[in-house]
Amino acid sequence: MSNLSNTYDEILNSAEKLIVSGGYNGFSYADIAAVVGIRKASIHHHFPSKADLARALVARYRANAVTGLAEVESKFSDPLELLKTYAGFWAQCIGDASRPFCVCALLASELPALPPEVAVEVRAYFQHLSGWLTSVIERGDQQGALVISCPARVEAEAFMATVHGAMLSARAYGTPAVFELILEPSLQRLRPR
Amino acid sequence: MSNLSNTYDEILNSAEKLIVSGGYNGFSYADIAAVVGIRKASIHHHFPSKADLARALVARYRANAVTGLAEVESKFSDPLELLKTYAGFWAQCIGDASRPFCVCALLASELPALPPEVAVEVRAYFQHLSGWLTSVIERGDQQGALVISCPARVEAEAFMATVHGAMLSARAYGTPAVFELILEPSLQRLRPR
DNA sequence: CAAAAACTACCAACTAGTAGGTAAGGAACC
DNA sequence: GGTTCCTTACCTACTAGTTGGTAGTTTTTG
């Protein structure tokens, strides 16, 4: 019986918003307390240290990604459709500003300054995502549903990098549309003629 | 008569190192003071506020990029060689850990939390780099020295995004080699057969 | 000398984190 | 049914240390 609006999750939700906009050092217990409507000390009850909070946050984020990707895979079987859906998810998140950046992409950029237990979670996210993309692309290649020009693993790493770089550009320019602009040719290249 | 080891530049140099590892909120005047060997207050003599320091830092970074790209362009005329040199520059920086990340790519990720005057500089860096890449690719296309599959501007944005995303992946995995792994097919695709 | 660049000595605000207390809700026991 | 006991979740009040920034003074230097 998980409560939809329990304090634990509300803390993680507001921390996620804050972290997405300013990174690990860009939020404080005081910030979260103000948003959630409790006192600073009460956050320590749920998350003894800031590193605990961030670790839990990234772990939840990663778990959601794992189930999310699995769900997409159960809905579509065409590999190109899978990649399009993944890219489309972010295009929408960035477009409507509901989730304008990937938590793990942001944290990866400041990885050397992160508590080790958080860094481990971030790395695991990258590994899972790249693994998923590799398997999709590999299958697409075998089925002839995708045209690849280098090993599936490399194609997958390049695709993931393009997605993250496109996020960065969209944020830098302040124009969400540039994300789709960049992704379009990447997807086009994989389409069989 | 610019002094090679004046305090002003030393402050910027150490700030750059610190910012590259932990972002805008990942460094403090105290950190810089410890590295440079002066007192905190002396930094305020050169840079009244932290935003001033960061703005000056990114402005210098951007100016170096502008002259650096112009220099590369005066050494090579082949468009593909130019792109390879740019990518190779970062491959080396990441490989020998001398400059493991682009200051502006990092700051772009936390753009919403940046002082506006810093954000402006970051945006200008992106615009210049993407403009340079566009002109190189456009020329390559006209000369037949490059094979492009979408408008030069789009190709340029995609190339820049790939570079930044590859940086992120190299940092996330902790393996510099992944940067070159990702860039290689991007360059290969542009090569005429 | 005068300007530049450093210094000492502060400050208020904020940082993560701690100590100790209170109120509410069950479960266990008689 | 009432009492005891433990747990959860919050609170107030505090700590030690850090943050960016200021005022005023001394040293260095062209």
PDB file of C-alpha atoms (C1' of nucleotides) in Angstrom, chain C:
ATOM      1  C1'  DC C   1      54.932  59.139  -4.222  1.00  0.00           C
ATOM      2  C1'  DA C   2      50.916  56.711  -5.814  1.00  0.00           C
ATOM      3  C1'  DA C   3      48.773  52.923  -7.435  1.00  0.00           C
ATOM      4  C1'  DA C   4      48.309  48.036  -7.241  1.00  0.00           C
ATOM      5  C1'  DA C   5      48.072  44.012  -4.665  1.00  0.00           C
ATOM      6  C1'  DA C   6      48.310  41.916  -0.985  1.00  0.00           C
ATOM      7  C1'  DC C   7      47.046  41.433   4.008  1.00  0.00           C
ATOM      8  C1'  DT C   8      44.206  40.896   8.810  1.00  0.00           C
ATOM      9  C1'  DA C   9      40.014  40.726  10.729  1.00  0.00           C
ATOM     10  C1'  DC C  10      35.698  40.694  10.353  1.00  0.00           C
ATOM     11  C1'  DC C  11      30.453  39.688   9.023  1.00  0.00           C
ATOM     12  C1'  DA C  12      25.799  37.680   8.136  1.00  0.00           C
ATOM     13  C1'  DA C  13      23.945  33.979   5.958  1.00  0.00           C
ATOM     14  C1'  DC C  14      24.015  29.426   4.978  1.00  0.00           C
ATOM     15  C1'  DT C  15      25.896  24.479   5.144  1.00  0.00           C
ATOM     16  C1'  DA C  16      25.130  19.585   6.647  1.00  0.00           C
ATOM     17  C1'  DG C  17      24.415  17.421  10.616  1.00  0.00           C
ATOM     18  C1'  DT C  18      23.166  16.480  15.886  1.00  0.00           C
ATOM     19  C1'  DA C  19      20.717  16.332  20.433  1.00  0.00           C
ATOM     20  C1'  DG C  20      16.838  15.730  22.621  1.00  0.00           C
ATOM     21  C1'  DG C  21      11.924  16.096  22.973  1.00  0.00           C
ATOM     22  C1'  DT C  22       6.858  15.317  21.619  1.00  0.00           C
ATOM     23  C1'  DA C  23       2.762  13.338  19.724  1.00  0.00           C
ATOM     24  C1'  DA C  24       0.433   9.637  17.478  1.00  0.00           C
ATOM     25  C1'  DG C  25      -0.304   4.870  16.313  1.00  0.00           C
ATOM     26  C1'  DG C  26      -0.123   0.099  16.853  1.00  0.00           C
ATOM     27  C1'  DA C  27       0.915  -4.310  19.033  1.00  0.00           C
ATOM     28  C1'  DA C  28       1.564  -7.114  23.245  1.00  0.00           C
ATOM     29  C1'  DC C  29       0.393  -8.298  27.553  1.00  0.00           C
ATOM     30  C1'  DC C  30      -2.340  -8.942  31.673  1.00  0.00           C
TER      31       DC C  30
END
